[in-house]
Tab-separated table of C-alpha atoms in Angstrom:
chain	number	residue	atom	x	y	z
A	78	ASP	CA	125.156	108.625	131.744
A	79	SER	CA	125.575	109.371	128.019
A	80	ASP	CA	129.391	109.411	128.041
A	81	ASN	CA	129.789	106.379	130.355
A	82	ASP	CA	132.031	108.181	132.853
A	83	THR	CA	130.051	106.983	135.947
A	84	VAL	CA	128.612	110.493	136.477
A	85	ASN	CA	124.946	110.847	135.538
A	86	ASP	CA	123.894	113.512	133.043
A	87	GLY	CA	121.956	115.501	135.644
A	88	ASP	CA	125.005	115.927	137.891
A	89	GLU	CA	127.203	116.870	134.946
A	90	ALA	CA	124.706	119.509	133.845
A	91	ALA	CA	124.485	120.848	137.414
A	92	TYR	CA	128.247	121.281	137.692
A	93	GLY	CA	128.918	122.562	134.196
A	94	SER	CA	130.717	119.582	132.656
A	95	SER	CA	129.656	118.050	129.368
A	96	PRO	CA	127.489	114.897	129.638
A	97	LEU	CA	128.814	113.916	126.193
A	98	ASN	CA	132.543	114.181	126.963
A	99	SER	CA	133.980	111.465	129.208
A	100	GLU	CA	137.346	113.270	129.431
A	101	GLU	CA	135.787	115.898	131.709
A	102	LYS	CA	135.408	113.372	134.491
A	103	PRO	CA	138.041	114.259	137.157
A	104	LEU	CA	140.865	112.004	138.224
A	105	ASP	CA	140.657	110.156	141.527
A	106	PRO	CA	140.562	113.029	144.055
A	107	SER	CA	142.104	110.901	146.799
A	108	GLN	CA	145.439	111.017	144.951
A	109	PHE	CA	145.675	114.773	145.379
A	110	TYR	CA	143.306	115.639	148.226
A	111	GLY	CA	144.095	112.980	150.813
A	112	VAL	CA	140.537	111.712	151.316
A	113	ALA	CA	138.180	110.101	148.874
A	114	GLN	CA	135.456	112.305	147.406
A	115	PRO	CA	132.351	111.098	145.552
A	116	ALA	CA	132.792	111.029	141.784
A	117	THR	CA	129.492	112.916	141.459
A	118	LEU	CA	131.230	116.125	142.528
A	119	ASN	CA	132.345	116.605	138.932
A	120	PRO	CA	133.831	118.961	137.762
A	121	ILE	CA	135.159	119.817	141.200
A	122	GLY	CA	138.622	118.404	141.528
A	123	PRO	CA	141.697	118.269	139.282
A	124	LEU	CA	141.437	120.824	136.475
A	125	ASP	CA	144.314	119.529	134.332
A	126	ILE	CA	146.556	116.530	133.924
A	127	LEU	CA	148.602	116.637	137.133
A	128	VAL	CA	152.242	115.591	137.077
A	129	THR	CA	153.496	114.496	140.480
A	130	ASN	CA	156.849	113.231	141.742
A	131	GLU	CA	155.543	110.030	143.248
A	132	GLY	CA	155.889	106.457	141.996
A	133	ASP	CA	155.661	105.910	138.233
A	134	LYS	CA	154.692	109.553	137.713
A	135	SER	CA	158.167	110.816	138.601
A	136	PRO	CA	159.825	112.963	135.919
A	137	LYS	CA	162.093	110.852	133.737
A	138	VAL	CA	165.203	111.376	131.614
A	139	VAL	CA	166.528	109.149	128.814
A	140	MET	CA	170.295	108.461	128.819
A	141	GLN	CA	172.934	106.624	126.821
A	142	ILE	CA	176.760	106.407	126.971
A	143	GLY	CA	179.460	104.483	125.115
A	144	ASP	CA	182.066	104.410	122.343
A	145	PRO	CA	180.443	103.844	118.931
A	146	SER	CA	183.579	104.901	117.024
A	147	GLU	CA	185.419	102.608	114.605
A	148	SER	CA	188.031	101.749	117.238
A	149	HIS	CA	185.433	100.385	119.715
A	150	SER	CA	188.064	100.608	122.426
A	151	GLU	CA	186.687	102.662	125.304
A	152	ARG	CA	184.244	102.171	128.167
A	153	TRP	CA	182.509	105.118	129.827
A	154	ARG	CA	180.300	106.125	132.748
A	155	LEU	CA	177.597	108.832	132.537
A	156	SER	CA	176.515	110.404	135.863
A	157	VAL	CA	173.358	112.484	136.233
A	158	GLY	CA	173.115	113.592	139.847
A	159	GLU	CA	173.093	110.396	141.904
A	160	VAL	CA	172.282	108.210	138.879
A	161	ASN	CA	175.098	106.364	137.095
A	162	LEU	CA	174.983	104.596	133.738
A	163	VAL	CA	177.943	102.506	132.503
A	164	SER	CA	178.346	100.995	129.048
A	165	GLU	CA	178.264	97.217	129.375
A	166	ALA	CA	181.275	96.494	127.173
A	167	PHE	CA	184.271	98.203	125.608
A	168	GLY	CA	183.423	100.007	122.405
A	169	GLU	CA	179.653	99.631	122.841
A	170	LEU	CA	176.775	101.942	123.657
A	171	SER	CA	174.850	101.184	126.828
A	172	ASP	CA	171.784	99.053	126.226
A	173	ALA	CA	168.648	99.048	128.375
A	174	ASP	CA	167.493	95.794	126.745
A	175	PRO	CA	170.393	93.342	126.211
A	176	ALA	CA	167.897	90.822	124.796
A	177	THR	CA	167.903	92.839	121.559
A	178	PRO	CA	171.667	93.394	120.998
A	179	ILE	CA	171.288	94.768	117.481
A	180	ILE	CA	169.230	97.739	118.715
A	181	LYS	CA	170.859	99.686	121.534
A	182	GLU	CA	167.984	100.877	123.724
A	183	LYS	CA	168.383	104.034	125.763
A	184	THR	CA	167.911	103.810	129.522
A	185	ILE	CA	165.159	105.680	131.408
A	186	TYR	CA	165.758	106.977	134.938
A	187	LYS	CA	163.516	108.793	137.424
A	188	LEU	CA	164.919	111.950	138.971
A	189	ASP	CA	164.033	114.206	141.881
A	190	PRO	CA	162.296	117.203	140.235
A	191	ASN	CA	163.300	119.552	143.062
A	192	LYS	CA	167.093	119.290	142.671
A	193	ILE	CA	169.700	120.579	140.244
A	194	HIS	CA	171.449	117.523	138.764
A	195	GLU	CA	175.061	117.745	137.557
A	196	ILE	CA	175.922	115.709	134.455
A	197	ARG	CA	179.469	114.344	134.095
A	198	VAL	CA	181.303	111.830	131.918
A	199	GLU	CA	183.984	109.528	133.368
A	200	HIS	CA	186.420	107.293	131.477
A	201	VAL	CA	186.260	103.760	132.886
A	202	GLY	CA	188.986	102.086	130.819
A	203	THR	CA	190.418	100.988	127.463
A	204	ALA	CA	190.165	97.513	125.990
A	205	GLU	CA	193.245	95.337	126.439
A	206	GLY	CA	195.746	95.739	123.622
A	207	GLU	CA	194.171	98.957	122.349
A	208	VAL	CA	195.652	102.452	122.335
A	209	PRO	CA	193.387	104.901	124.262
A	210	ASP	CA	191.636	107.342	121.954
A	211	PHE	CA	188.936	108.567	124.379
A	212	ASP	CA	186.115	108.638	121.831
A	213	TYR	CA	182.604	108.719	123.346
A	214	ARG	CA	178.966	109.507	122.769
A	215	ALA	CA	176.816	110.707	125.699
A	216	THR	CA	173.183	111.779	125.372
A	217	VAL	CA	170.634	112.985	127.916
A	218	GLU	CA	167.055	113.684	126.805
A	219	LEU	CA	164.000	114.844	128.731
A	220	GLY	CA	161.146	112.396	128.952
A	221	PRO	CA	157.437	113.306	129.020
A	222	GLY	CA	156.607	115.436	132.038
A	223	ALA	CA	160.254	116.031	132.974
A	224	GLN	CA	160.188	119.639	134.130
A	225	PHE	CA	163.861	120.446	133.666
A	226	VAL	CA	165.978	122.757	131.556
A	227	LEU	CA	169.020	120.973	130.077
A	228	CYS	CA	172.057	123.269	130.215
A	229	ASP	CA	175.249	122.151	128.464
A	230	PRO	CA	177.530	125.231	128.370
A	231	ASP	CA	180.753	123.217	127.905
A	232	GLY	CA	179.553	120.973	125.080
A	233	LEU	CA	179.803	117.775	127.099
A	234	LEU	CA	176.849	115.960	125.520
A	235	SER	CA	176.258	114.678	122.005
A	236	ASP	CA	173.338	115.706	119.843
A	237	PRO	CA	170.724	112.934	120.300
A	238	SER	CA	169.156	113.737	116.912
A	239	LYS	CA	172.286	112.738	114.972
A	240	GLY	CA	172.669	109.265	113.530
A	241	PRO	CA	175.802	107.108	113.029
A	242	ALA	CA	176.309	108.486	109.521
A	243	ASP	CA	176.260	112.115	110.697
A	244	GLU	CA	179.358	114.156	111.442
A	245	GLY	CA	179.615	114.841	115.155
A	246	TYR	CA	177.731	111.664	116.113
A	247	PHE	CA	180.422	111.110	118.766
A	248	PHE	CA	183.299	113.114	120.229
A	249	GLU	CA	186.871	112.061	119.465
A	250	GLN	CA	190.258	113.223	120.617
A	251	ASP	CA	190.930	114.969	117.298
A	252	ASP	CA	188.184	117.427	118.229
A	253	TYR	CA	190.250	118.600	121.201
A	254	PRO	CA	193.919	118.887	120.102
A	255	GLY	CA	196.395	119.302	122.924
A	256	SER	CA	194.085	117.853	125.596
A	257	GLU	CA	193.177	114.470	124.180
A	258	ASP	CA	193.534	112.705	127.528
A	259	SER	CA	191.406	115.044	129.623
A	260	TYR	CA	189.006	117.051	127.465
A	261	TRP	CA	185.920	115.576	129.167
A	262	ARG	CA	187.154	115.839	132.769
A	263	TYR	CA	186.344	119.499	133.356
A	264	LYS	CA	183.101	119.696	131.446
A	265	ILE	CA	179.779	119.748	133.324
A	266	ALA	CA	176.195	119.930	132.096
A	267	TYR	CA	173.147	120.532	134.291
A	268	LEU	CA	169.487	119.619	134.616
A	269	VAL	CA	167.820	122.608	136.280
A	270	PRO	CA	164.248	122.318	137.640
A	271	LEU	CA	161.763	124.556	135.857
A	272	LYS	CA	160.427	125.720	139.208
A	273	GLY	CA	163.762	127.426	139.818
A	274	ASN	CA	163.277	129.659	136.789
A	275	SER	CA	161.152	132.116	138.790
A	276	TYR	CA	157.699	132.519	137.362
A	277	ALA	CA	157.468	135.644	139.519
A	278	GLU	CA	154.611	136.592	141.787
A	279	SER	CA	153.967	140.282	142.254
A	280	TYR	CA	152.278	142.096	145.097
A	281	SER	CA	150.865	145.594	144.963
A	282	GLY	CA	152.570	148.249	147.044
A	283	GLY	CA	149.085	149.505	147.806
A	284	ASP	CA	148.543	146.495	150.049
A	285	ALA	CA	151.097	147.925	152.458
A	286	VAL	CA	149.317	151.203	153.146
A	287	GLY	CA	145.633	150.973	152.156
A	288	PRO	CA	143.620	153.519	150.140
A	289	ARG	CA	143.102	156.217	152.797
A	290	PHE	CA	143.999	159.787	151.784
A	291	ARG	CA	144.772	158.936	148.177
A	292	LYS	CA	141.290	158.771	146.606
A	293	ILE	CA	140.405	160.706	143.471
A	294	SER	CA	136.720	161.135	142.560
A	295	VAL	CA	135.486	160.375	139.041
A	296	ASN	CA	135.412	164.122	138.305
A	297	GLY	CA	139.156	164.323	138.972
A	298	ARG	CA	139.069	166.047	142.377
A	299	PRO	CA	140.648	164.635	145.559
A	300	MET	CA	138.275	163.013	148.049
A	301	THR	CA	138.710	163.657	151.757
A	302	ASP	CA	138.676	160.963	154.426
A	303	GLU	CA	137.417	161.567	157.946
A	304	LYS	CA	139.868	162.050	160.758
A	305	PRO	CA	140.562	158.938	162.838
A	306	GLN	CA	138.857	160.392	165.921
A	307	LYS	CA	135.663	160.955	163.904
A	308	GLU	CA	135.561	157.489	162.368
A	309	GLU	CA	132.479	155.410	163.239
A	310	GLU	CA	133.041	152.341	165.387
A	311	THR	CA	131.650	149.837	162.938
A	312	ASP	CA	133.041	146.970	160.926
A	313	LEU	CA	130.962	147.829	157.858
A	314	PRO	CA	132.924	149.516	155.039
A	315	ASP	CA	131.712	152.713	153.403
A	316	GLU	CA	130.150	152.583	149.944
A	317	GLN	CA	132.332	154.704	147.670
A	318	THR	CA	133.399	155.252	144.064
A	319	TYR	CA	136.902	156.558	143.426
A	320	VAL	CA	140.199	156.003	141.630
A	321	ASP	CA	143.167	155.006	143.780
A	322	ALA	CA	145.920	157.532	143.010
A	323	PHE	CA	148.611	155.034	143.988
A	324	ASN	CA	147.853	152.280	141.470
A	325	LEU	CA	145.153	153.975	139.291
A	326	SER	CA	142.655	151.195	140.016
A	327	LEU	CA	138.923	151.901	140.001
A	328	HIS	CA	136.890	151.197	143.154
A	329	HIS	CA	133.131	151.187	142.676
A	330	ASP	CA	130.668	149.894	145.275
A	331	ASN	CA	126.958	149.407	144.743
A	332	THR	CA	124.143	147.960	146.842
A	333	PHE	CA	121.044	146.310	145.409
A	334	SER	CA	119.288	145.959	148.745
A	335	TYR	CA	120.084	147.484	152.154
A	336	LEU	CA	118.128	146.636	155.304
A	337	PRO	CA	119.686	147.599	158.683
A	338	LEU	CA	118.756	145.327	161.566
A	339	GLY	CA	117.325	147.031	164.656
A	340	SER	CA	119.623	147.356	167.695
A	341	SER	CA	122.437	145.769	165.755
A	342	ASP	CA	125.529	146.548	163.695
A	343	LEU	CA	124.431	144.012	161.084
A	344	VAL	CA	122.841	144.828	157.738
A	345	LEU	CA	120.849	142.491	155.508
A	346	GLN	CA	122.166	143.550	152.111
A	347	ALA	CA	123.159	142.461	148.616
A	348	THR	CA	126.243	144.249	147.273
A	349	ILE	CA	128.364	144.278	144.132
A	350	ASN	CA	131.854	145.761	143.918
A	351	THR	CA	134.380	146.143	141.127
A	352	GLN	CA	137.307	143.777	141.428
A	353	GLU	CA	140.362	143.522	139.234
A	354	THR	CA	140.433	139.975	137.919
A	355	GLY	CA	143.702	138.827	136.386
A	356	PHE	CA	144.425	135.396	134.999
A	357	ALA	CA	147.156	133.611	133.066
A	358	ASP	CA	147.351	130.463	130.975
A	359	ARG	CA	150.347	129.207	132.937
A	360	SER	CA	149.140	129.487	136.518
A	361	GLY	CA	146.107	130.059	138.726
A	362	LEU	CA	142.410	129.527	138.182
A	363	ARG	CA	140.908	130.727	134.920
A	364	PRO	CA	137.743	132.860	134.789
A	365	HIS	CA	135.353	130.008	133.953
A	366	GLU	CA	136.738	128.011	136.889
A	367	ARG	CA	135.955	130.674	139.498
A	368	TYR	CA	132.977	129.561	141.607
A	369	ASP	CA	133.379	132.570	143.893
A	370	LEU	CA	132.260	135.270	141.418
A	371	PRO	CA	128.431	135.245	141.262
A	372	PHE	CA	128.378	138.153	138.781
A	373	GLY	CA	131.341	136.966	136.701
A	374	ILE	CA	134.832	138.363	136.288
A	375	GLY	CA	135.429	141.945	137.309
A	376	TRP	CA	132.903	141.863	140.173
A	377	SER	CA	132.751	140.598	143.737
A	378	SER	CA	129.705	140.335	145.984
A	379	ASN	CA	128.710	139.564	149.556
A	380	LEU	CA	126.370	136.934	148.102
A	381	CYS	CA	129.455	134.734	148.063
A	382	SER	CA	131.294	134.947	151.412
A	383	TYR	CA	133.916	132.298	152.038
A	384	VAL	CA	137.388	131.295	153.194
A	385	GLU	CA	139.772	129.969	150.544
A	386	ILE	CA	143.038	128.174	151.341
A	387	ILE	CA	145.625	127.933	148.565
A	388	GLU	CA	148.367	125.366	149.175
A	389	THR	CA	151.354	124.220	147.124
A	390	LEU	CA	151.915	120.463	147.351
A	391	GLY	CA	155.049	118.589	146.324
A	392	GLY	CA	158.659	119.526	146.980
A	393	THR	CA	159.902	121.765	149.742
A	394	GLN	CA	157.568	124.633	150.540
A	395	THR	CA	158.901	127.483	152.661
A	396	ASP	CA	156.437	130.238	151.780
A	397	PRO	CA	153.381	130.720	154.014
A	398	VAL	CA	150.069	129.309	152.870
A	399	THR	CA	147.633	131.955	151.626
A	400	VAL	CA	144.235	132.159	153.338
A	401	SER	CA	141.748	134.508	151.656
A	402	VAL	CA	138.688	135.608	153.654
A	403	VAL	CA	135.627	137.345	152.175
A	404	ASP	CA	133.355	138.844	154.845
A	405	GLU	CA	129.595	139.500	155.076
A	406	ALA	CA	130.042	142.769	153.146
A	407	GLY	CA	131.904	141.052	150.299
A	408	ARG	CA	135.259	142.610	151.208
A	409	PRO	CA	138.398	140.442	151.031
A	410	GLN	CA	141.283	140.092	153.463
A	411	ARG	CA	144.316	137.839	153.271
A	412	PHE	CA	145.998	135.899	156.051
A	413	GLY	CA	149.113	133.747	156.026
A	414	THR	CA	149.963	130.613	157.978
A	415	VAL	CA	152.732	128.037	158.154
A	416	ASP	CA	151.115	125.511	160.494
A	417	PHE	CA	147.306	126.122	160.223
A	418	GLN	CA	147.308	126.965	163.915
A	419	LYS	CA	148.355	130.614	163.872
A	420	PHE	CA	147.260	133.076	161.178
A	421	PHE	CA	148.826	136.492	160.598
A	422	PRO	CA	146.941	139.232	158.692
A	423	TRP	CA	148.185	140.924	155.563
A	424	PRO	CA	147.075	144.535	155.106
A	425	SER	CA	144.451	145.241	152.455
A	426	THR	CA	144.178	147.918	149.810
A	427	ARG	CA	140.440	147.331	149.371
A	428	VAL	CA	139.052	148.951	152.522
A	429	ASP	CA	139.956	151.725	154.972
A	430	LYS	CA	139.265	149.663	158.062
A	431	LYS	CA	142.157	148.592	160.264
A	432	THR	CA	142.096	145.013	158.999
A	433	TYR	CA	145.437	144.190	160.610
A	434	LEU	CA	143.529	144.135	163.930
A	435	ASN	CA	141.220	141.359	162.667
A	436	THR	CA	141.984	137.795	163.709
A	437	LEU	CA	141.388	134.369	162.191
A	438	GLU	CA	141.268	131.127	164.170
A	439	ARG	CA	140.653	127.539	163.191
A	440	ASN	CA	138.290	125.594	165.418
A	441	GLY	CA	138.055	121.986	164.275
A	442	ASN	CA	136.406	122.018	160.852
A	443	ARG	CA	135.442	125.699	161.120
A	444	PHE	CA	137.086	129.078	160.801
A	445	VAL	CA	136.197	131.972	163.120
A	446	TYR	CA	136.942	135.474	161.809
A	447	GLN	CA	136.908	138.177	164.513
A	448	LYS	CA	136.769	141.824	163.446
A	449	LYS	CA	138.053	144.844	165.339
A	450	PHE	CA	134.641	146.155	166.471
A	451	GLY	CA	133.163	142.819	167.488
A	452	ASN	CA	131.578	141.161	164.455
A	453	THR	CA	132.310	137.432	164.557
A	454	LEU	CA	131.997	135.357	161.381
A	455	THR	CA	131.872	131.558	161.361
A	456	TYR	CA	132.771	129.579	158.223
A	457	GLU	CA	132.020	125.889	157.726
A	458	LYS	CA	133.916	123.577	155.406
A	459	CYS	CA	132.311	122.559	152.124
A	460	ASP	CA	133.406	119.926	149.605
A	461	THR	CA	134.353	122.361	146.865
A	462	TRP	CA	138.024	122.066	145.913
A	463	PHE	CA	140.302	122.418	142.902
A	464	ALA	CA	143.767	121.122	142.034
A	465	TYR	CA	146.076	121.865	139.119
A	466	SER	CA	149.775	121.868	138.237
A	467	THR	CA	151.665	124.999	139.203
A	468	ASP	CA	152.693	125.199	135.546
A	469	ARG	CA	149.494	124.500	133.625
A	470	LEU	CA	151.120	124.744	130.187
A	471	GLU	CA	154.081	122.380	130.533
A	472	GLY	CA	153.140	120.471	133.684
A	473	SER	CA	154.932	120.513	137.008
A	474	SER	CA	155.931	118.275	139.876
A	475	ARG	CA	154.076	120.626	142.238
A	476	ILE	CA	150.322	121.090	142.613
A	477	LYS	CA	148.191	124.039	143.675
A	478	ARG	CA	145.147	123.061	145.741
A	479	HIS	CA	142.216	125.342	146.599
A	480	THR	CA	139.817	124.371	149.404
A	481	TYR	CA	136.807	126.347	150.632
A	482	TRP	CA	134.775	127.157	153.739
A	483	ARG	CA	131.360	128.896	153.458
A	484	LEU	CA	130.016	131.599	155.761
A	485	VAL	CA	127.277	130.146	157.982
A	486	GLU	CA	126.808	132.787	160.678
A	487	VAL	CA	127.594	136.408	161.540
A	488	ARG	CA	127.220	137.613	165.143
A	489	ASP	CA	127.690	141.225	166.214
A	490	ARG	CA	128.878	142.521	169.611
A	491	TYR	CA	125.278	142.687	170.876
A	492	GLY	CA	124.633	139.009	170.167
A	493	VAL	CA	122.402	139.548	167.118
A	494	ARG	CA	122.948	136.738	164.612
A	495	MET	CA	122.578	136.493	160.846
A	496	GLN	CA	122.533	132.953	159.448
A	497	TYR	CA	123.250	131.647	155.947
A	498	GLN	CA	121.633	128.583	154.392
A	499	TYR	CA	122.914	126.719	151.336
A	500	SER	CA	121.893	124.074	148.865
A	501	ALA	CA	121.663	120.538	150.196
A	502	ASN	CA	124.520	119.624	147.858
A	503	PRO	CA	127.726	120.322	149.865
A	504	ALA	CA	129.735	120.761	146.664
A	505	ALA	CA	127.532	123.437	145.147
A	506	PRO	CA	129.017	126.888	144.509
A	507	ALA	CA	129.369	129.032	147.605
A	508	PHE	CA	126.348	131.259	146.964
A	509	GLY	CA	123.825	131.345	149.781
A	510	ASP	CA	120.272	130.239	148.987
A	511	ASN	CA	118.874	132.090	151.991
A	512	VAL	CA	120.113	134.651	154.535
A	513	SER	CA	118.054	135.252	157.674
């Protein structure tokens, strides 16, 4: 264990992390996965520093309110959502540490990262014997990991970067002639969660209709598809090369080895297919983190058949959970679920088959994928999982979690079975060591 991170060098080499860099050891998986996982599963687990909204990891803001003007006559309250901060004395700034009265410390509060927080200033009173002048200074700053946008359209808040000697350090009634007794009352600032700023997800219109009757061959001529009544009753997709006229994407299928099984619909084969692979710095898995691409980005293969569940944790989640299924031919299909009991199919643009007639069921720790013409695929849970912030550049209070199930058996309508065997390490990538 050269880097003293409790993971031996052999395991780190096996999973692709550096045995000389202790920072590549993952955080405690139980914080984000719900059950403890052995530390030797490195680098499976959290991929970034995860910011959650629990306990001391809640997003924080730094606040201060008071009257630092020469009159020192007013006392004020600063409200941020349900949080209220009041200056302790007339003519003083609020102080988070009264033990050091010379230095006025700003106060730190934890906020719910899923709400929009209104910011208001309220006049509490004027010192006895003084004439009200309504001078104040109010500042709100974002602490580390606070995923908010501070919006102050009315100019309610002071500039926290200005010092006592700077002009505009505090607001005074002379700045608002004609409304000196109410200029703060109708001003509102806001803390808006970053997650509400719509980092948009896009879905291809091709997913709604599939590629049938819109294929263009590589020589530029249209390709014909068979009539529905002449279509073979098989769950295996055709091997084709074409350009989809709808979205101009290239589809290219190739087979390294093809061995049909006697008296069966099953085929012992090794395939490789083109696959558009997009990635972004802000969200999603990056290419080097994809364990499901045995030939690298841009290609998919039936050598890696699996079920992947992608969940969003933290905050209120109303969208269905995405369940991606890759079958024995290496072709993907997506399902959605809201309760992990019922799964509804999304149509696919990758194959011509009527995938909306396929079904997915969860049986204990296994998934059973039933195809239209009788092929039944069984997937068994493995320990591979990933977690990262939904905003991987600036952090987020929400977390994306990927969990995986590996294909262990395919059975056709005649009862013929094809079984998959894997490495003894349950956290190894999802490539089969042996198919029989």
